[in-house]
Coordinates of N, CA and C in Angstrom, one line a residue:
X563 N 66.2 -11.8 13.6 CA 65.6 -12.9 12.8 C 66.4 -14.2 13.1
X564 N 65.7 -15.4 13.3 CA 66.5 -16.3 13.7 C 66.6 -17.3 12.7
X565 N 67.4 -18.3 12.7 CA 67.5 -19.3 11.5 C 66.2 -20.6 11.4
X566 N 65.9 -20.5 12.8 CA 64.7 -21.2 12.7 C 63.4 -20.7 12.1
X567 N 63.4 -22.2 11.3 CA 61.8 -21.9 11.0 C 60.6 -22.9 11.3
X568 N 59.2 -22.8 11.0 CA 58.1 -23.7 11.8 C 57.3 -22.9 12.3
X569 N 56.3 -23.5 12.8 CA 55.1 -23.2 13.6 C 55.1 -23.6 15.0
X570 N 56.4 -23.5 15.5 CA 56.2 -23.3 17.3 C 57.2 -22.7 17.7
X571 N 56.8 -22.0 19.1 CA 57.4 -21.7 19.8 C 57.8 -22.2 20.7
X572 N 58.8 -21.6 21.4 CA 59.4 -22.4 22.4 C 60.1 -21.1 23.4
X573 N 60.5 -21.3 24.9 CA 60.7 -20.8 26.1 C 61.7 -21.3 26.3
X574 N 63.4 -20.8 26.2 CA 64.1 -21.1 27.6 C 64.4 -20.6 28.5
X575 N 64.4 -21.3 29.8 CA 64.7 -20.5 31.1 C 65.8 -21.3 32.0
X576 N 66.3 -20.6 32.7 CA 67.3 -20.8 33.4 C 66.6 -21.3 34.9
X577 N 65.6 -20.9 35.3 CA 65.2 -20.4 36.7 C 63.8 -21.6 36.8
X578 N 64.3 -22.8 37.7 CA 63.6 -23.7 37.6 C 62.1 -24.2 38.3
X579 N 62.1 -22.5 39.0 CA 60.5 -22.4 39.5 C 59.5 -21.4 38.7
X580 N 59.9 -21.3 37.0 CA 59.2 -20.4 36.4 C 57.5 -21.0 36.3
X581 N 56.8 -19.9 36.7 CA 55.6 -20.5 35.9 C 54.7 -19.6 35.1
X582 N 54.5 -20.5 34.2 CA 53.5 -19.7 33.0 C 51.9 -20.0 33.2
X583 N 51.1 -18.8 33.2 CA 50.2 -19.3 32.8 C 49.4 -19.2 31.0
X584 N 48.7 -19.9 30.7 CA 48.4 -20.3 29.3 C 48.6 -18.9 28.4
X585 N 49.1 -18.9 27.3 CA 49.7 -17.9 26.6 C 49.1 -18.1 25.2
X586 N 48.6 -17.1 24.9 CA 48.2 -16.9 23.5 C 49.1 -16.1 22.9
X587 N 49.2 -16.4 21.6 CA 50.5 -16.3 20.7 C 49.7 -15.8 19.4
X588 N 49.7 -15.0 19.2 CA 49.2 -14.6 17.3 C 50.6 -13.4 16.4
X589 N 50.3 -13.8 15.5 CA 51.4 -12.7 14.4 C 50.5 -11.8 13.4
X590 N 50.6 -11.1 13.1 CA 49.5 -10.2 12.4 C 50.6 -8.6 12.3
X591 N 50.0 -8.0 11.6 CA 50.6 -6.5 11.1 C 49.4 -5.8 10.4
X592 N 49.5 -4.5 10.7 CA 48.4 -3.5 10.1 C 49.2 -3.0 8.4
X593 N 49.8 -3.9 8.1 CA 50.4 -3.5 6.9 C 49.8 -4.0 5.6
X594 N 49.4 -3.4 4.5 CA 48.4 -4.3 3.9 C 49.3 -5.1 2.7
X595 N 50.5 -4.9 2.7 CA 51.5 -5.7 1.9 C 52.3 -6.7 2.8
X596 N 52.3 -7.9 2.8 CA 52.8 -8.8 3.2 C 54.4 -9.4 2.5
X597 N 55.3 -9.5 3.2 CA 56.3 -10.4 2.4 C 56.3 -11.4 1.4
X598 N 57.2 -11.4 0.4 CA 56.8 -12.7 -0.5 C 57.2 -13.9 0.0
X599 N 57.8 -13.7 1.2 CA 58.1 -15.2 2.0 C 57.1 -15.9 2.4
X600 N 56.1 -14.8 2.9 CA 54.8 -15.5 3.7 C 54.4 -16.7 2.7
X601 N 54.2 -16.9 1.6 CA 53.5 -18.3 1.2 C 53.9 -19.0 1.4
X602 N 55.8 -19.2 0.5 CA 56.3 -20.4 0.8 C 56.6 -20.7 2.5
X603 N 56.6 -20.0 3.4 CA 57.0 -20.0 4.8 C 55.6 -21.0 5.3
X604 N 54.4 -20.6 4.9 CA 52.9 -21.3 5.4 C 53.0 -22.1 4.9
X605 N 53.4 -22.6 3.7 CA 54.1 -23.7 2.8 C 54.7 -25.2 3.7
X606 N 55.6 -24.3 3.8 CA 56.6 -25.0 5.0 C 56.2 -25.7 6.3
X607 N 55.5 -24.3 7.1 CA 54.5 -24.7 8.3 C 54.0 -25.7 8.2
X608 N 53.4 -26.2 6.8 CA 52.5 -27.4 6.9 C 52.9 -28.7 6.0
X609 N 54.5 -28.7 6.1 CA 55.4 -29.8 5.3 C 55.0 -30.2 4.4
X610 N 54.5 -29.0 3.4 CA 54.2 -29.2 2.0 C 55.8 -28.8 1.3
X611 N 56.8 -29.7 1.4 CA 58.1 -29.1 1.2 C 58.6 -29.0 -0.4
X612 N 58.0 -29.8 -1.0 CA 58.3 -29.5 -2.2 C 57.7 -28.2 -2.9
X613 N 56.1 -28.1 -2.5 CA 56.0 -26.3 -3.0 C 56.3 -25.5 -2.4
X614 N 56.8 -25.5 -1.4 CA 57.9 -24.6 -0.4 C 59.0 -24.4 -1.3
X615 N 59.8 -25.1 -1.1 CA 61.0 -25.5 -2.3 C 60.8 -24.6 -3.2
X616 N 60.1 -25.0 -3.7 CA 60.1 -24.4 -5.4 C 59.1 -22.8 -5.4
X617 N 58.6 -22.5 -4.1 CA 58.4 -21.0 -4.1 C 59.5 -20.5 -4.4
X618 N 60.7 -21.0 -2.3 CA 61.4 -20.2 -2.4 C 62.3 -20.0 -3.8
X619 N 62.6 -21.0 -4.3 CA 63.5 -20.9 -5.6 C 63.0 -20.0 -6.8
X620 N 61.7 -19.7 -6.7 CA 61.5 -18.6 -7.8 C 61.7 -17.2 -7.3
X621 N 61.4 -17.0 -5.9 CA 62.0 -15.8 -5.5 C 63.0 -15.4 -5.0
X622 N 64.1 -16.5 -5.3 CA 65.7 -16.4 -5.3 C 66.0 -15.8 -6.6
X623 N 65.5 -16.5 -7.9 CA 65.7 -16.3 -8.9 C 65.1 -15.0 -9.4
X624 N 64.0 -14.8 -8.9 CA 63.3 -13.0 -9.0 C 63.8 -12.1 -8.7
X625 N 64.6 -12.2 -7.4 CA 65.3 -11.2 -6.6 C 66.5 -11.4 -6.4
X626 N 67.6 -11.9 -7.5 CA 68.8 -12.1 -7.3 C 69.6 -10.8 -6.0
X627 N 69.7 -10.0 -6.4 CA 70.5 -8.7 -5.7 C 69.9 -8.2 -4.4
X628 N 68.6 -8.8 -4.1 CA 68.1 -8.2 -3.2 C 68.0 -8.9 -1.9
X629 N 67.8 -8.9 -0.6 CA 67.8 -9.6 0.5 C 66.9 -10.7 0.5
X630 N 65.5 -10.2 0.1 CA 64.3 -10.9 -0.2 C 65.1 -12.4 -1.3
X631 N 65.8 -12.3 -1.8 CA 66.5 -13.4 -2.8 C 67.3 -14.1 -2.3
X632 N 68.2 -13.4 -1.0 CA 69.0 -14.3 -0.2 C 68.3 -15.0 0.9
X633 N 67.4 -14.0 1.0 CA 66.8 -15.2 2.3 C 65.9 -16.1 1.7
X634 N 65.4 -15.9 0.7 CA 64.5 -17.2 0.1 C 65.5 -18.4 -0.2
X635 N 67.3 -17.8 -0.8 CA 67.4 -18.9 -1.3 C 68.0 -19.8 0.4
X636 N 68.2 -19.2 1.1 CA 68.4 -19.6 2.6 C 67.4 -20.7 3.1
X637 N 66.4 -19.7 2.7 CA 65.3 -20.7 3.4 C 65.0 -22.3 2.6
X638 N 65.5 -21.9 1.2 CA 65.1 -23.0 0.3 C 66.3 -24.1 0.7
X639 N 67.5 -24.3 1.2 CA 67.9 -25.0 1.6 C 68.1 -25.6 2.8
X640 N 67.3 -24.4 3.6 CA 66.5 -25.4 5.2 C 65.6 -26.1 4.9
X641 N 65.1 -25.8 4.0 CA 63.6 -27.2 3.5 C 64.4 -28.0 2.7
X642 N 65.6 -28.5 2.5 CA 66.0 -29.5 2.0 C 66.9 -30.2 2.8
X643 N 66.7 -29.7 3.8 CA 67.8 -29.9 5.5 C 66.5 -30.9 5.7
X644 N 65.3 -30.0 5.7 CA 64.3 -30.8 6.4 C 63.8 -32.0 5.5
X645 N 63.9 -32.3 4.2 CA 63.9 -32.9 3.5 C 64.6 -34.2 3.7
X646 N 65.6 -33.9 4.4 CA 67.1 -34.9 4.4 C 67.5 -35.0 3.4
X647 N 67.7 -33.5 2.3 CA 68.3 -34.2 1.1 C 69.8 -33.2 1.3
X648 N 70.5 -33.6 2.2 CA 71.7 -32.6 2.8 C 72.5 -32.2 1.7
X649 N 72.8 -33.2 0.6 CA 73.9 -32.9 -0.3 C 73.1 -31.8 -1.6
X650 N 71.9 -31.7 -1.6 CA 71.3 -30.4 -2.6 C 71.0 -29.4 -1.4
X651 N 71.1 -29.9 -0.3 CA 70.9 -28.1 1.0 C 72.0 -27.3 0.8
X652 N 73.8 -28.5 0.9 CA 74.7 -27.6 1.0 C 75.1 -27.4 -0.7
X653 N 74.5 -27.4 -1.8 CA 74.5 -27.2 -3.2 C 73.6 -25.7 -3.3
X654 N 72.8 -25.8 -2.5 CA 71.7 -24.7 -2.3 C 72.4 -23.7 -1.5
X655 N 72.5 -24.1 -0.7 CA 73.6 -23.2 0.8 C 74.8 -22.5 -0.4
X656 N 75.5 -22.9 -1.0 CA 76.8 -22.7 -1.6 C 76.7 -21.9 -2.8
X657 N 75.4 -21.7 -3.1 CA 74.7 -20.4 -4.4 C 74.7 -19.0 -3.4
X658 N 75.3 -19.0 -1.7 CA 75.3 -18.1 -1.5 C 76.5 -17.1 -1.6
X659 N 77.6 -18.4 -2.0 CA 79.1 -17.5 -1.7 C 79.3 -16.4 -2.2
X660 N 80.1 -15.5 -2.0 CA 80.4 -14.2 -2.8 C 79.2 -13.1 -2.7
X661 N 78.2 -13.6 -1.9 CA 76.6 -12.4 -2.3 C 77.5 -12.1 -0.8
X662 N 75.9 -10.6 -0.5 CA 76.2 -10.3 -0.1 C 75.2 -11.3 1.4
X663 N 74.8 -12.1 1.1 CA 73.9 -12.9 2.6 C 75.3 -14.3 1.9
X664 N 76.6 -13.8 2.1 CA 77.3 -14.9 2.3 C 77.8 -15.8 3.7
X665 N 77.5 -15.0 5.2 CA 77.3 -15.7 6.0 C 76.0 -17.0 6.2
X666 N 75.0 -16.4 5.4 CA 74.0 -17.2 5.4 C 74.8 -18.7 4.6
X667 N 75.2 -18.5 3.8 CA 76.2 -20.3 3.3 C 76.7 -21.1 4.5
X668 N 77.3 -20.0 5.6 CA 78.3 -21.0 6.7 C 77.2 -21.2 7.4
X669 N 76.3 -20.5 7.6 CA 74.9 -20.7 8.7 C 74.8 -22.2 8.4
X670 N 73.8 -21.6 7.2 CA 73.2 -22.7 6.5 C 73.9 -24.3 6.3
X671 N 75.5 -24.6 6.2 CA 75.9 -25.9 5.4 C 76.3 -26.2 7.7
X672 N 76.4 -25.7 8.5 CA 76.3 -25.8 9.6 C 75.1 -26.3 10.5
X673 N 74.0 -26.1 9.4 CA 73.1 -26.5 9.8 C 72.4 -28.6 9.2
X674 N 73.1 -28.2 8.1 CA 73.1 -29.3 7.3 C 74.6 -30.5 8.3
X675 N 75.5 -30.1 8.8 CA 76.1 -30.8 9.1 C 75.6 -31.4 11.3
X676 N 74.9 -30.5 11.8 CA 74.0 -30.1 13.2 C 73.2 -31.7 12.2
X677 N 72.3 -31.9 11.5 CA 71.5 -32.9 11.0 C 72.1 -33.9 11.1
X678 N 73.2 -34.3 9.9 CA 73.8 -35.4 10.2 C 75.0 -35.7 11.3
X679 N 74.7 -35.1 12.7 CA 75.2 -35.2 13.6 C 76.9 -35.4 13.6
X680 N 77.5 -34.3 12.1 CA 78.7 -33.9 12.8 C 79.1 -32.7 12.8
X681 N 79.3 -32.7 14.4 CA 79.4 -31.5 15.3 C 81.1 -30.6 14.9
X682 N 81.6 -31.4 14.7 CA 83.1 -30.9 14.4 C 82.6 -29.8 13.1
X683 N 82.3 -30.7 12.1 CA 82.2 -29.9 10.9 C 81.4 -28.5 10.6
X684 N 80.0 -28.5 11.6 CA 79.1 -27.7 12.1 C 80.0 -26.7 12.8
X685 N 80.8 -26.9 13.3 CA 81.2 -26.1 14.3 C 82.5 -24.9 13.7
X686 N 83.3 -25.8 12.8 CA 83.9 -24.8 11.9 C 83.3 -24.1 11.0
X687 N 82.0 -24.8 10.2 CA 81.3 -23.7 9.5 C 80.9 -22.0 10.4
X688 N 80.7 -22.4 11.5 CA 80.3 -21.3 12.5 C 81.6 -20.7 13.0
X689 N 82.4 -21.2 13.1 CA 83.4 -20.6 13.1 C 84.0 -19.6 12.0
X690 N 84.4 -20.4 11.3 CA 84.8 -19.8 9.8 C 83.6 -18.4 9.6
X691 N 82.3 -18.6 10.2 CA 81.5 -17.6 9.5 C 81.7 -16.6 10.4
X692 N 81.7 -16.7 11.7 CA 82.1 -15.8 12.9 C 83.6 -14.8 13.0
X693 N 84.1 -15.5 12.2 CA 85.6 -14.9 11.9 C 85.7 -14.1 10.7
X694 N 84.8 -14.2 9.5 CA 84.9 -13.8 8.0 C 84.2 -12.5 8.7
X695 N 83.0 -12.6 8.9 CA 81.9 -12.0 9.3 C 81.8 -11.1 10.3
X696 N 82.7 -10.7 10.7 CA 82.2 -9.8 12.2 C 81.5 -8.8 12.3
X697 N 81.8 -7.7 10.8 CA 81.4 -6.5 11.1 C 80.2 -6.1 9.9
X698 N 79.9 -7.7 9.2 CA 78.8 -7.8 8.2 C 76.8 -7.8 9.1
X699 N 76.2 -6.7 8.5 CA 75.1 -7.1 8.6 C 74.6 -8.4 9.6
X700 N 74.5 -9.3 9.1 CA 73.5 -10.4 9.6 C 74.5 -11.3 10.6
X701 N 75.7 -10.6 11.3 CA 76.7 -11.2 11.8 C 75.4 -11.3 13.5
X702 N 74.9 -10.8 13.9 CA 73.9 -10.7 15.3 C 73.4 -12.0 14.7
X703 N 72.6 -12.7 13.8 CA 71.8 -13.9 13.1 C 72.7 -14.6 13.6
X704 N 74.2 -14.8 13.3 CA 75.2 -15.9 13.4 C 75.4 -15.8 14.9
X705 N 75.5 -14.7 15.7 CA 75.5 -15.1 17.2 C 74.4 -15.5 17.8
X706 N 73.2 -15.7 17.3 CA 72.0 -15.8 17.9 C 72.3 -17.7 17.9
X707 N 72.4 -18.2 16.2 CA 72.4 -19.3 16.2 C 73.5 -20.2 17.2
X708 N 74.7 -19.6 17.1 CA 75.6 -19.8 17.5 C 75.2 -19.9 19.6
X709 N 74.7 -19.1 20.3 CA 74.2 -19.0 21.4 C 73.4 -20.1 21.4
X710 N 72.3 -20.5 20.3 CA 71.1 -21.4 20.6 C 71.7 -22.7 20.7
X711 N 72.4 -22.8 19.7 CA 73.3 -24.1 19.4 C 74.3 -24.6 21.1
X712 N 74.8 -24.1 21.1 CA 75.3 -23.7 22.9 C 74.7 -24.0 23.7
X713 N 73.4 -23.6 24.2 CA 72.2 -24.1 25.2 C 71.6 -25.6 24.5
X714 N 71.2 -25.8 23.4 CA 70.6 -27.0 22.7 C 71.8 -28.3 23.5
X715 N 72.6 -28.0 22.2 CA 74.2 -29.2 22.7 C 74.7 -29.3 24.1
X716 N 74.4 -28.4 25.2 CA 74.6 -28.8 26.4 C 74.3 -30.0 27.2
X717 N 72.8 -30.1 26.4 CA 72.5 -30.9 27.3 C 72.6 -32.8 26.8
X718 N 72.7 -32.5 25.3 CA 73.0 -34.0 24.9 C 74.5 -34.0 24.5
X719 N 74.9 -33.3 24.3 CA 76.4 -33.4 23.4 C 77.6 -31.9 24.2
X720 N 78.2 -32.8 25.1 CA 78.8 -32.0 26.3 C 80.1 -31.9 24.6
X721 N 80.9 -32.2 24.2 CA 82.0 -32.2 23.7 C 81.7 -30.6 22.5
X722 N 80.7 -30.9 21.9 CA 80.0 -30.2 20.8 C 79.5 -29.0 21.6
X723 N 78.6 -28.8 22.6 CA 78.7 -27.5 23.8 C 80.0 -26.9 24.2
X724 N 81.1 -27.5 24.1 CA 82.7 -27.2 25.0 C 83.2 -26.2 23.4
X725 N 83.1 -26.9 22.4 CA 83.5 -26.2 21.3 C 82.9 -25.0 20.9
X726 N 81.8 -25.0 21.1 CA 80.9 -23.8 20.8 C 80.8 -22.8 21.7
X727 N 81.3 -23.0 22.9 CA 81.7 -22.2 24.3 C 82.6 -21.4 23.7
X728 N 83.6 -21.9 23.2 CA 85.2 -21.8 23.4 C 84.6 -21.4 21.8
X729 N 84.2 -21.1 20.9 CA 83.8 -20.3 19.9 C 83.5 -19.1 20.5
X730 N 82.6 -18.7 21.4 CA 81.8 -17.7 22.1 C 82.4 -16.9 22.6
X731 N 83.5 -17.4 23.6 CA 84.4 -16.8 24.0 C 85.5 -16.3 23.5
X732 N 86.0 -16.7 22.2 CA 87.2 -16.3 21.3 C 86.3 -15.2 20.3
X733 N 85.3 -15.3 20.2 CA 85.1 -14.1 19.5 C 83.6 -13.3 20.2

């Protein structure tokens, strides 16, 4: 599962004679119970962010102990990332400490600092979480982000890419 959220997809490739032809994309399941994420997530899709928001926060608050509670409250402070209201994202982010989705805090206030374009401070949150975290659950989530962040920053922000290398490679 990745830390992104939204309604698109995206392709990277390395290999610069790839070609696609037109691709249809659908999500669906033969399951007749759906997650309680799905509303506020379609919520989101459609930058209705305040009842997004305030989904996820009731089923943070419903499901304190359970996963379904950490990732709502996760997700509730990526919609306030996207909000630009960074200083209630990393207030939001920091209700994760001590749980057990407490890598999701370093994700998350790493992502809040990726926004306001400082890379230094982003970069220790990822760090710090990559070092606490190794042998925790959702530690593959923090390499995935960590990788994407890596290929993203390469191409606009060589110094911010060099850091995150040299994260990759130390651990």
């Amino acid at each position: 599962q990745t830390s992104l959220l939204g309604s698109q997809v995206g392709i990277l490739s390395r290999d610069a004679n790839l070609e696609i032809s037109p691709l249809k994309l659908s999500i669906g399941s033969q399951n007749v119970m759906i997650s309680c994420l799905s509303l506020p997530d379609a919520l989101l899709s459609y930058k209705d962010y305040d009842k997004a928001l305030a989904e996820y926060r009731k089923i943070a608050i419903s499901f304190p102990g359970r996963a379904e509670g950490r990732e709502a409250r996760y997700r509730a402070g990526t919609t306030l990332v996207q909000k630009a209201a960074y200083d209630e994202a990393l207030e939001e982010f920091g209700k994760l400490h001590g749980t057990a989705g407490a890598p999701l805090e370093y994700l998350g206030k790493s992502i809040v600092y990726q926004a306001l374009g400082e890379w230094e401070e982003e970069a220790k949150c990822l760090e710090l979480a990559v070092r606490k975290y190794v042998k925790h659950p959702l530690f593959p989530r923090l390499v995935e982000h960590v990788v994407f962040r890596l290929h993203e920053s390469s191409s606009h922000h060589r110094m911010a890419a060099y850091h995150l290398a040299l994260l990759a490679l130390r651990h």
